[in-house]
PDB file of C-alpha atoms and ligand atoms in Angstrom:
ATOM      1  CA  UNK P  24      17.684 -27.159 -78.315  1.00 83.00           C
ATOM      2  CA  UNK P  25      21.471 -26.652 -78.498  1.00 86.00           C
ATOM      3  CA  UNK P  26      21.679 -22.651 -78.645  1.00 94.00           C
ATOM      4  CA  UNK P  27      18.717 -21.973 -76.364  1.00 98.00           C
ATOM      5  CA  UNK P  28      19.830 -20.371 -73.120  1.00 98.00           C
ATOM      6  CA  UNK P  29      16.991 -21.564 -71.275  1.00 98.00           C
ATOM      7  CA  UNK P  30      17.977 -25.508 -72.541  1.00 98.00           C
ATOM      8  CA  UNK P  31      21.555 -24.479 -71.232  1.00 98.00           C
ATOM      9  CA  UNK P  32      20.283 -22.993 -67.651  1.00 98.00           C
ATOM     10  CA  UNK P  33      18.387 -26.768 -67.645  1.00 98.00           C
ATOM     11  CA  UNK P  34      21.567 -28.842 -68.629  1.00 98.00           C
ATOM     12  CA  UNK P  35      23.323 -26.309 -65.984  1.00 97.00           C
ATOM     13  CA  UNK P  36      25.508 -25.421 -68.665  1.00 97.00           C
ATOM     14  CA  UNK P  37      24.444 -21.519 -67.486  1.00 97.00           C
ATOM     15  CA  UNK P  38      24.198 -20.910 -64.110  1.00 98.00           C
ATOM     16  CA  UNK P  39      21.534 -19.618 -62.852  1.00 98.00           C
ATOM     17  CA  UNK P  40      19.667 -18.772 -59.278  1.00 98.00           C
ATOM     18  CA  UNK P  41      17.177 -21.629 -59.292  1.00 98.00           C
ATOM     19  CA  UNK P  42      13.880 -20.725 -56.634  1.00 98.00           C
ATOM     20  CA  UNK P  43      12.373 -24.381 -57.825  1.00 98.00           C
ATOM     21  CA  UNK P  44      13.414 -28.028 -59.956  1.00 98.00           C
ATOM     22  CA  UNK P  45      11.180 -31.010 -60.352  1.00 98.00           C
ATOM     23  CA  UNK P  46      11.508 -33.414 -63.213  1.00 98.00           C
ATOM     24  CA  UNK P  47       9.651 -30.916 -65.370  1.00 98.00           C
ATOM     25  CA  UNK P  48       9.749 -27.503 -64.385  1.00 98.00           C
ATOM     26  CA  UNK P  49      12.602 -25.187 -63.432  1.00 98.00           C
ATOM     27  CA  UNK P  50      12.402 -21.706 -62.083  1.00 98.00           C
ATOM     28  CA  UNK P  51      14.897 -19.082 -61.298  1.00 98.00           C
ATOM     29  CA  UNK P  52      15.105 -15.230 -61.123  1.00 98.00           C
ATOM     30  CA  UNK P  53      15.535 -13.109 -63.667  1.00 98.00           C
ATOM     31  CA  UNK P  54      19.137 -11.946 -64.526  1.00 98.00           C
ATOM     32  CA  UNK P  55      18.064  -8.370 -64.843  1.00 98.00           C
ATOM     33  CA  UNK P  56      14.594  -8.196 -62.408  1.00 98.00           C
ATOM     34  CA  UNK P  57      12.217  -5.327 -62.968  1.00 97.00           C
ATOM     35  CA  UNK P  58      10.529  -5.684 -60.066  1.00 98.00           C
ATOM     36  CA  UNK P  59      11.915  -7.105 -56.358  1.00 98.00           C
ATOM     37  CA  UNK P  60      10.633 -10.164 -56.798  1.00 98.00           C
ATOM     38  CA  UNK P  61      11.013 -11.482 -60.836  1.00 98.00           C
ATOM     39  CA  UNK P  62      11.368 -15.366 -60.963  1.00 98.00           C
ATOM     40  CA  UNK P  63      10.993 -17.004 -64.510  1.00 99.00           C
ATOM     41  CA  UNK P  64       9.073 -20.586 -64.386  1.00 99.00           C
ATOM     42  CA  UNK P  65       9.909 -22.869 -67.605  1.00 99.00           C
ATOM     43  CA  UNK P  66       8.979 -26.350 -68.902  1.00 98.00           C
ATOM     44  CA  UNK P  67      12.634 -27.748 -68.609  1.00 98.00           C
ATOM     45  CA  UNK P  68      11.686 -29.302 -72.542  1.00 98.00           C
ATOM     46  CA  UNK P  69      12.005 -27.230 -74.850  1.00 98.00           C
ATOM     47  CA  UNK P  70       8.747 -25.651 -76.360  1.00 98.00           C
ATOM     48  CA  UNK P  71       9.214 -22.517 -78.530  1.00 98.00           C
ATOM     49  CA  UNK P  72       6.225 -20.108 -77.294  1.00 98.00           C
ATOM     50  CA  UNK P  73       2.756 -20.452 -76.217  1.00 98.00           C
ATOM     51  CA  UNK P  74       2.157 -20.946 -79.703  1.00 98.00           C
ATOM     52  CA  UNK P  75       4.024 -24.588 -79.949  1.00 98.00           C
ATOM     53  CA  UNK P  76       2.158 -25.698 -77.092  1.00 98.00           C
ATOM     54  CA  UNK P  77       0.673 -29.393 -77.815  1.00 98.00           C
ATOM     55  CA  UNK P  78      -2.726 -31.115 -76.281  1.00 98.00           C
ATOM     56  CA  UNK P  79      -0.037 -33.562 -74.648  1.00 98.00           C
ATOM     57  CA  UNK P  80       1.645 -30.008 -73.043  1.00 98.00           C
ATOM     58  CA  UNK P  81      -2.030 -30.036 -71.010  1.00 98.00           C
ATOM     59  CA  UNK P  82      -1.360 -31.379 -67.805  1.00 98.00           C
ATOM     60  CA  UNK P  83       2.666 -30.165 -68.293  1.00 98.00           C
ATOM     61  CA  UNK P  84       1.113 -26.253 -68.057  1.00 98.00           C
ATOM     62  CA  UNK P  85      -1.549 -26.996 -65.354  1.00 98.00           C
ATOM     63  CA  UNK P  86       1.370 -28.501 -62.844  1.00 98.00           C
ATOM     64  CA  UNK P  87       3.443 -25.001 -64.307  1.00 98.00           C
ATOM     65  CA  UNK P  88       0.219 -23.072 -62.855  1.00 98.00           C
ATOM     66  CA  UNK P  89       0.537 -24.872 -59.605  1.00 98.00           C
ATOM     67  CA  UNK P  90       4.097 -24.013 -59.511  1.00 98.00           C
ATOM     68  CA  UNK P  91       3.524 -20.712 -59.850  1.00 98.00           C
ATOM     69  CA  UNK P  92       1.162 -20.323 -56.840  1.00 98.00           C
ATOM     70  CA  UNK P  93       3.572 -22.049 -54.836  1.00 98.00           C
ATOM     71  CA  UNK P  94       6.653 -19.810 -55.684  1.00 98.00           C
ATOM     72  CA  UNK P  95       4.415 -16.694 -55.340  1.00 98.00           C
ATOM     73  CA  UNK P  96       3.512 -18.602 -51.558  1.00 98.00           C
ATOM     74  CA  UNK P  97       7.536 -19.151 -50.921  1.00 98.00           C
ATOM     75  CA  UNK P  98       8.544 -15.869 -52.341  1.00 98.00           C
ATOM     76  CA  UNK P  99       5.856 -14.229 -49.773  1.00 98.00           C
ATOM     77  CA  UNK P 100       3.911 -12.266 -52.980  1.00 98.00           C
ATOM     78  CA  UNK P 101       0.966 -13.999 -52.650  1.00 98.00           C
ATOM     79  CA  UNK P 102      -1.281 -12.462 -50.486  1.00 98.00           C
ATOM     80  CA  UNK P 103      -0.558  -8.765 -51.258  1.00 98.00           C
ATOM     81  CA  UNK P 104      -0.534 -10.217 -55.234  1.00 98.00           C
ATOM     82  CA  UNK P 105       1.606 -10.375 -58.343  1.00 98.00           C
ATOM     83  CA  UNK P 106       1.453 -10.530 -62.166  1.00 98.00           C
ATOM     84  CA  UNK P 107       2.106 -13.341 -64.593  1.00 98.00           C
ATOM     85  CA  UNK P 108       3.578 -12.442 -68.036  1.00 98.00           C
ATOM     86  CA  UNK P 109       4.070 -14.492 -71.349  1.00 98.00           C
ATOM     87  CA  UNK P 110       5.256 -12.823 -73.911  1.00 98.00           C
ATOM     88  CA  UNK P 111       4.684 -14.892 -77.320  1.00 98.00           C
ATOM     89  CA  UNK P 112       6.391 -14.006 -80.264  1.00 98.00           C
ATOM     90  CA  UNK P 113       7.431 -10.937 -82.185  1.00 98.00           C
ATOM     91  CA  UNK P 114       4.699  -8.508 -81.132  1.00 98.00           C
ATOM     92  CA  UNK P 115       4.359 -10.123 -77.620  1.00 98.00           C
ATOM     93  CA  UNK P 116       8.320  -9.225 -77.228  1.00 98.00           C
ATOM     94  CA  UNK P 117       9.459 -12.621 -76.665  1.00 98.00           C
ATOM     95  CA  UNK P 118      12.989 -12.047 -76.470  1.00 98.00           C
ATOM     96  CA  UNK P 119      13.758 -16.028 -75.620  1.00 98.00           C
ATOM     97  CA  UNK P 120      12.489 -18.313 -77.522  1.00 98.00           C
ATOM     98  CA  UNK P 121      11.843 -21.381 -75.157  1.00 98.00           C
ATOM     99  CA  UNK P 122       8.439 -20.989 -73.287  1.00 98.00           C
ATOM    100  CA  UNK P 123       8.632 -18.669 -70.054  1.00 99.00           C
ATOM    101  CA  UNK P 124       6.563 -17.086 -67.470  1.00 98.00           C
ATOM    102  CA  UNK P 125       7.371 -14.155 -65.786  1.00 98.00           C
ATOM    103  CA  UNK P 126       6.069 -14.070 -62.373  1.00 98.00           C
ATOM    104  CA  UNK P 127       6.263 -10.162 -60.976  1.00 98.00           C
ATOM    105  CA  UNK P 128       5.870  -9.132 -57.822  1.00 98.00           C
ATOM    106  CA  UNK P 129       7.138  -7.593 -54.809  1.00 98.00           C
ATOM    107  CA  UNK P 130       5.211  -3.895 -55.386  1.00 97.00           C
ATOM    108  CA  UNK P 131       2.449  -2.222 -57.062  1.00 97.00           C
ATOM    109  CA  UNK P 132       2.415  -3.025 -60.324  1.00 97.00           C
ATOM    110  CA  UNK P 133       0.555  -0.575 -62.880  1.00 95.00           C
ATOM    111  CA  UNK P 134      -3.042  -1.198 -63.647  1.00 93.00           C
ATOM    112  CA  UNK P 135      -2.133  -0.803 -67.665  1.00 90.00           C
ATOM    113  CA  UNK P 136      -0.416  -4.248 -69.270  1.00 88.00           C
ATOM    114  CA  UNK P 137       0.623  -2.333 -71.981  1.00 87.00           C
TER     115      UNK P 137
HETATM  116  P1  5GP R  22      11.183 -12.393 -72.690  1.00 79.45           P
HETATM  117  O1  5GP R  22      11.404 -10.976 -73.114  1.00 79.45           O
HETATM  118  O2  5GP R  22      11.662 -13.386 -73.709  1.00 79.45           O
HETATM  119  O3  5GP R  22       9.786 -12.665 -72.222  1.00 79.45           O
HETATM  120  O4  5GP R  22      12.017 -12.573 -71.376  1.00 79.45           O
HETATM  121  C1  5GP R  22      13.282 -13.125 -71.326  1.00 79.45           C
HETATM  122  C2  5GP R  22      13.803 -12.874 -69.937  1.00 79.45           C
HETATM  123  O5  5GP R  22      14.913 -13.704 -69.720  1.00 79.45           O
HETATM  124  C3  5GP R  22      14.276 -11.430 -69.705  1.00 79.45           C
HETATM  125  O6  5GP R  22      13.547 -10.862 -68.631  1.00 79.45           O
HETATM  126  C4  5GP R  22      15.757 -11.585 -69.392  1.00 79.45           C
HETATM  127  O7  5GP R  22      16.213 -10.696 -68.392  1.00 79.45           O
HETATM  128  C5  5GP R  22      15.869 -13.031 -68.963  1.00 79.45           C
HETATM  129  N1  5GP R  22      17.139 -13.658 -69.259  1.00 79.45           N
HETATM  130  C6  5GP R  22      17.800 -13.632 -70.452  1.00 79.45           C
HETATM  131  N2  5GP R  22      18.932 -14.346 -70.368  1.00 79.45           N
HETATM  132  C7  5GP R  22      18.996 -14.825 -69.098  1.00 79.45           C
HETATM  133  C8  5GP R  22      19.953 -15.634 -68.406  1.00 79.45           C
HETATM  134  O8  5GP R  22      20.978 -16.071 -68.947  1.00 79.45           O
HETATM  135  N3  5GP R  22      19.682 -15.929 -67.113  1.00 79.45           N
HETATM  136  C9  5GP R  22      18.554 -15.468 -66.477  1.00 79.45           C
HETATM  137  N4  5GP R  22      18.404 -15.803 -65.183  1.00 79.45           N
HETATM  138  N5  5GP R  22      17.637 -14.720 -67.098  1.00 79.45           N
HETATM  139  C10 5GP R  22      17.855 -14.402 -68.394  1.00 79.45           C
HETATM  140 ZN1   ZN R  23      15.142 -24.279 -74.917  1.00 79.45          ZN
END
């Protein structure tokens, strides 16, 4: 998509402090981290939301998963634990609008998610 940041940050149009690139996936941290460690994982295609997520997305968001426990491995969050956010749509507070998953870690996180 041609005025999605995310889409830019893939074409490298953005820069951006990538933690991980395959073919697929890209990750990199958060411009503005709320916690120490705050990487965002995407699909480097464009998909909307959670909500414009296809059948043929299936194995696409299982090899995101497996991403994400190997960044949380690399990053050194895994064993003391972290959180995994997707916010979808207007109430969820999606703020960009090409599928993302926060991964949050680094300290005690609250026990409330909202
Ligand atoms: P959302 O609220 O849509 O779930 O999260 C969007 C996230 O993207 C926010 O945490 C925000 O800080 C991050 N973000 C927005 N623009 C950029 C950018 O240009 N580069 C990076 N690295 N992160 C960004
Ligand atoms: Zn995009």
């Amino acid at each position: 998509m041609e005025d999605c940041i995310f889409c830019k940050i893939v074409k490298g149009e953005i820069p951006s402090s990538k933690v991980y690139e395959d073919e697929d996936i890209l990750a990199f941290k958060d411009i503005n981290p709320i916690t120490p460690v705050h990487i965002l994982v995407i699909p480097k295609k464009h998909i909307e939301s959670l909500n414009n997520i296809e059948p043929e997305d299936e194995k696409l968001l299982g090899k995101i998963f497996l991403t994400i426990k190997q960044i949380a491995k690399e990053q050194g969050i895994a064993e003391k634990g972290y959180r995994v956010v997707n916010n979808c749509g207007e109430d969820g507070g999606q703020e960009v609008k090409h599928l993302h998953f926060h991964i949050l870690g680094g300290k005690k996180l609250g026990t409330k998610i909202v």
